[in-house]
Amino acid sequence: MSFYEKLKALNIELPPVAKPVAAYVMHVQTGNTVFLSGHIAKKDGKPWVGQLGKNMSTEEGKQAARAVAIDLMATLQDACGGDLNRVRRIVKVMSLVNSTGDFTEQHLVTNGASELLFEVFGEQGKHARSAFGVAQNPMGACVEIELIAEIA
C-alpha cells in the first residue's frame, strides 16, 4: 500500500503547505536530508492555544501533535517535489510541548505525531525523537514539532 493509499484509508487529506510567519523557510534540503521547520498545532486554521497541565489534557495534546504531523507531511510532500513516495526514512522528530513545570507527559503528547508517522510510513516512519516541555510556543500554541527526513 502506498503512502497515499494509507492516508486515504485514514481519511486524511493533506492541507496546503503553511507559509512562514517570520524570517525562515519551511524546509531546507542538503544532500538526501530534508529539515522541516517547526510547525505549530492548529485547530480550525488557527493556532491551537493551550498549556498542558493547566488547561489541556494529555489526550488533547496528543490530538494536537497528530494534527501537526499532518501539516508536516504536507510540507514534506512539498520538499519531495509533490511525491511522498520519495521519502526513504523519517529520521528525527523534535517536539516542544507548551506545559506547566510539573507536567511530565510530553512524551505521551508527542506520541500523537509519532504514531501517525508510523501508520503512514510503516518501518520507514520509525524515528529518533526528543520531546521537551517549554514555557511557551509561538502564538501560544500547545505543541510545535520539527522533523528531519531522508528522501530519494
CSV table of C-alpha atoms in Angstrom, one decimal:
chain,number,residue,atom,x,y,z
A,1,MET,CA,0.0,0.0,0.0
A,2,SER,CA,1.4,3.4,-1.0
A,3,PHE,CA,1.7,6.3,1.5
A,4,TYR,CA,-1.1,8.0,-0.3
A,5,GLU,CA,-3.4,4.9,0.0
A,6,LYS,CA,-2.6,4.8,3.7
A,7,LEU,CA,-3.5,8.5,4.1
A,8,LYS,CA,-6.8,7.8,2.2
A,9,ALA,CA,-7.5,4.8,4.4
A,10,LEU,CA,-7.0,7.1,7.5
A,11,ASN,CA,-9.3,9.7,5.9
A,12,ILE,CA,-6.5,12.2,5.9
A,13,GLU,CA,-6.3,14.9,3.2
A,14,LEU,CA,-3.0,16.9,3.3
A,15,PRO,CA,-3.6,20.6,3.7
A,16,PRO,CA,-1.9,23.3,1.7
A,17,VAL,CA,1.6,24.0,2.8
A,18,ALA,CA,1.9,26.5,5.6
A,19,LYS,CA,3.6,29.8,4.9
A,20,PRO,CA,6.4,31.0,7.2
A,21,VAL,CA,5.3,33.6,9.7
A,22,ALA,CA,8.9,35.0,10.4
A,23,ALA,CA,12.3,35.0,8.8
A,24,TYR,CA,12.7,31.4,7.8
A,25,VAL,CA,11.7,28.9,5.1
A,26,MET,CA,9.5,25.8,5.6
A,27,HIS,CA,12.1,23.3,4.5
A,28,VAL,CA,15.8,23.0,3.6
A,29,GLN,CA,17.5,20.1,1.8
A,30,THR,CA,21.1,19.2,1.9
A,31,GLY,CA,22.1,16.0,0.1
A,32,ASN,CA,19.3,13.5,0.7
A,33,THR,CA,18.3,15.0,4.1
A,34,VAL,CA,15.4,17.4,4.4
A,35,PHE,CA,14.9,19.6,7.5
A,36,LEU,CA,11.4,20.8,8.2
A,37,SER,CA,10.9,23.9,10.2
A,38,GLY,CA,8.8,23.8,13.4
A,39,HIS,CA,5.1,23.6,12.7
A,40,ILE,CA,2.6,24.6,15.4
A,41,ALA,CA,-0.6,22.9,16.2
A,42,LYS,CA,-3.6,24.4,14.5
A,43,LYS,CA,-7.3,23.8,15.1
A,44,ASP,CA,-9.8,25.2,12.6
A,45,GLY,CA,-7.0,27.0,10.8
A,46,LYS,CA,-5.9,29.0,13.9
A,47,PRO,CA,-3.2,28.3,16.4
A,48,TRP,CA,-4.3,25.6,18.8
A,49,VAL,CA,-3.7,27.5,22.0
A,50,GLY,CA,-3.3,25.9,25.4
A,51,GLN,CA,-0.9,24.7,28.1
A,52,LEU,CA,-0.6,21.0,29.1
A,53,GLY,CA,-1.1,20.6,32.8
A,54,LYS,CA,-3.1,23.8,33.0
A,55,ASN,CA,-6.0,23.8,30.6
A,56,MET,CA,-5.3,20.9,28.3
A,57,SER,CA,-5.2,17.1,28.9
A,58,THR,CA,-2.6,14.7,27.6
A,59,GLU,CA,-5.2,13.3,25.2
A,60,GLU,CA,-5.9,16.7,23.8
A,61,GLY,CA,-2.2,17.4,23.4
A,62,LYS,CA,-1.8,14.1,21.6
A,63,GLN,CA,-4.6,15.1,19.1
A,64,ALA,CA,-2.8,18.4,18.6
A,65,ALA,CA,0.5,16.6,17.9
A,66,ARG,CA,-1.3,14.4,15.4
A,67,ALA,CA,-2.6,17.5,13.7
A,68,VAL,CA,0.9,18.8,13.5
A,69,ALA,CA,2.1,15.6,11.9
A,70,ILE,CA,-0.5,16.0,9.1
A,71,ASP,CA,0.8,19.5,8.4
A,72,LEU,CA,4.4,18.2,8.5
A,73,MET,CA,3.6,15.6,5.9
A,74,ALA,CA,2.2,18.3,3.6
A,75,THR,CA,5.4,20.2,3.9
A,76,LEU,CA,7.4,17.0,3.4
A,77,GLN,CA,5.4,16.3,0.3
A,78,ASP,CA,6.4,19.8,-1.0
A,79,ALA,CA,10.0,19.2,-0.1
A,80,CYS,CA,9.8,16.0,-2.2
A,81,GLY,CA,8.6,17.9,-5.3
A,82,GLY,CA,5.0,16.7,-4.7
A,83,ASP,CA,5.7,13.0,-4.2
A,84,LEU,CA,5.8,11.5,-0.7
A,85,ASN,CA,6.9,8.2,-2.3
A,86,ARG,CA,10.4,9.8,-2.3
A,87,VAL,CA,10.5,9.5,1.5
A,88,ARG,CA,13.1,6.9,2.5
A,89,ARG,CA,13.0,7.5,6.3
A,90,ILE,CA,11.7,9.8,8.9
A,91,VAL,CA,14.9,10.3,10.8
A,92,LYS,CA,14.1,12.6,13.7
A,93,VAL,CA,11.2,14.4,15.4
A,94,MET,CA,11.6,17.1,17.9
A,95,SER,CA,8.5,18.2,19.9
A,96,LEU,CA,8.1,21.3,22.0
A,97,VAL,CA,5.1,20.9,24.4
A,98,ASN,CA,3.8,24.1,26.0
A,99,SER,CA,3.4,22.8,29.5
A,100,THR,CA,3.5,23.6,33.2
A,101,GLY,CA,6.6,22.9,35.3
A,102,ASP,CA,5.0,19.9,36.8
A,103,PHE,CA,3.6,18.3,33.7
A,104,THR,CA,5.7,15.2,32.8
A,105,GLU,CA,3.8,13.6,29.9
A,106,GLN,CA,5.4,15.4,26.9
A,107,HIS,CA,6.5,12.0,25.5
A,108,LEU,CA,2.8,10.8,25.5
A,109,VAL,CA,1.7,14.0,23.8
A,110,THR,CA,4.3,13.6,21.1
A,111,ASN,CA,3.1,10.0,20.5
A,112,GLY,CA,0.2,11.6,18.6
A,113,ALA,CA,2.7,12.6,15.9
A,114,SER,CA,5.0,9.6,16.1
A,115,GLU,CA,2.2,7.0,15.9
A,116,LEU,CA,0.7,8.7,12.8
A,117,LEU,CA,4.0,8.8,11.1
A,118,PHE,CA,4.5,5.1,11.7
A,119,GLU,CA,0.9,4.4,10.5
A,120,VAL,CA,1.6,6.2,7.2
A,121,PHE,CA,5.2,5.3,6.6
A,122,GLY,CA,5.5,2.0,8.3
A,123,GLU,CA,9.0,0.9,9.2
A,124,GLN,CA,10.3,4.0,7.3
A,125,GLY,CA,8.3,6.1,9.8
A,126,LYS,CA,10.1,4.9,12.9
A,127,HIS,CA,12.4,7.7,14.1
A,128,ALA,CA,14.6,9.1,16.8
A,129,ARG,CA,12.8,11.7,18.9
A,130,SER,CA,13.1,14.3,21.6
A,131,ALA,CA,10.1,15.7,23.5
A,132,PHE,CA,10.6,18.8,25.6
A,133,GLY,CA,8.4,20.8,28.0
A,134,VAL,CA,8.6,24.5,27.2
A,135,ALA,CA,7.2,27.6,29.0
A,136,GLN,CA,5.7,28.9,25.8
A,137,ASN,CA,5.5,28.3,22.0
A,138,PRO,CA,4.9,30.9,19.2
A,139,MET,CA,1.3,32.3,19.3
A,140,GLY,CA,0.5,30.3,22.4
A,141,ALA,CA,0.4,27.0,20.5
A,142,CYS,CA,0.2,23.9,22.7
A,143,VAL,CA,2.7,21.9,20.5
A,144,GLU,CA,5.4,22.7,18.0
A,145,ILE,CA,7.1,19.9,16.1
A,146,GLU,CA,10.0,19.8,13.6
A,147,LEU,CA,11.1,16.9,11.5
A,148,ILE,CA,14.1,15.6,9.7
A,149,ALA,CA,13.7,13.0,6.8
A,150,GLU,CA,15.8,11.2,4.2
A,151,ILE,CA,14.5,11.3,0.7
A,152,ALA,CA,15.5,9.8,-2.6
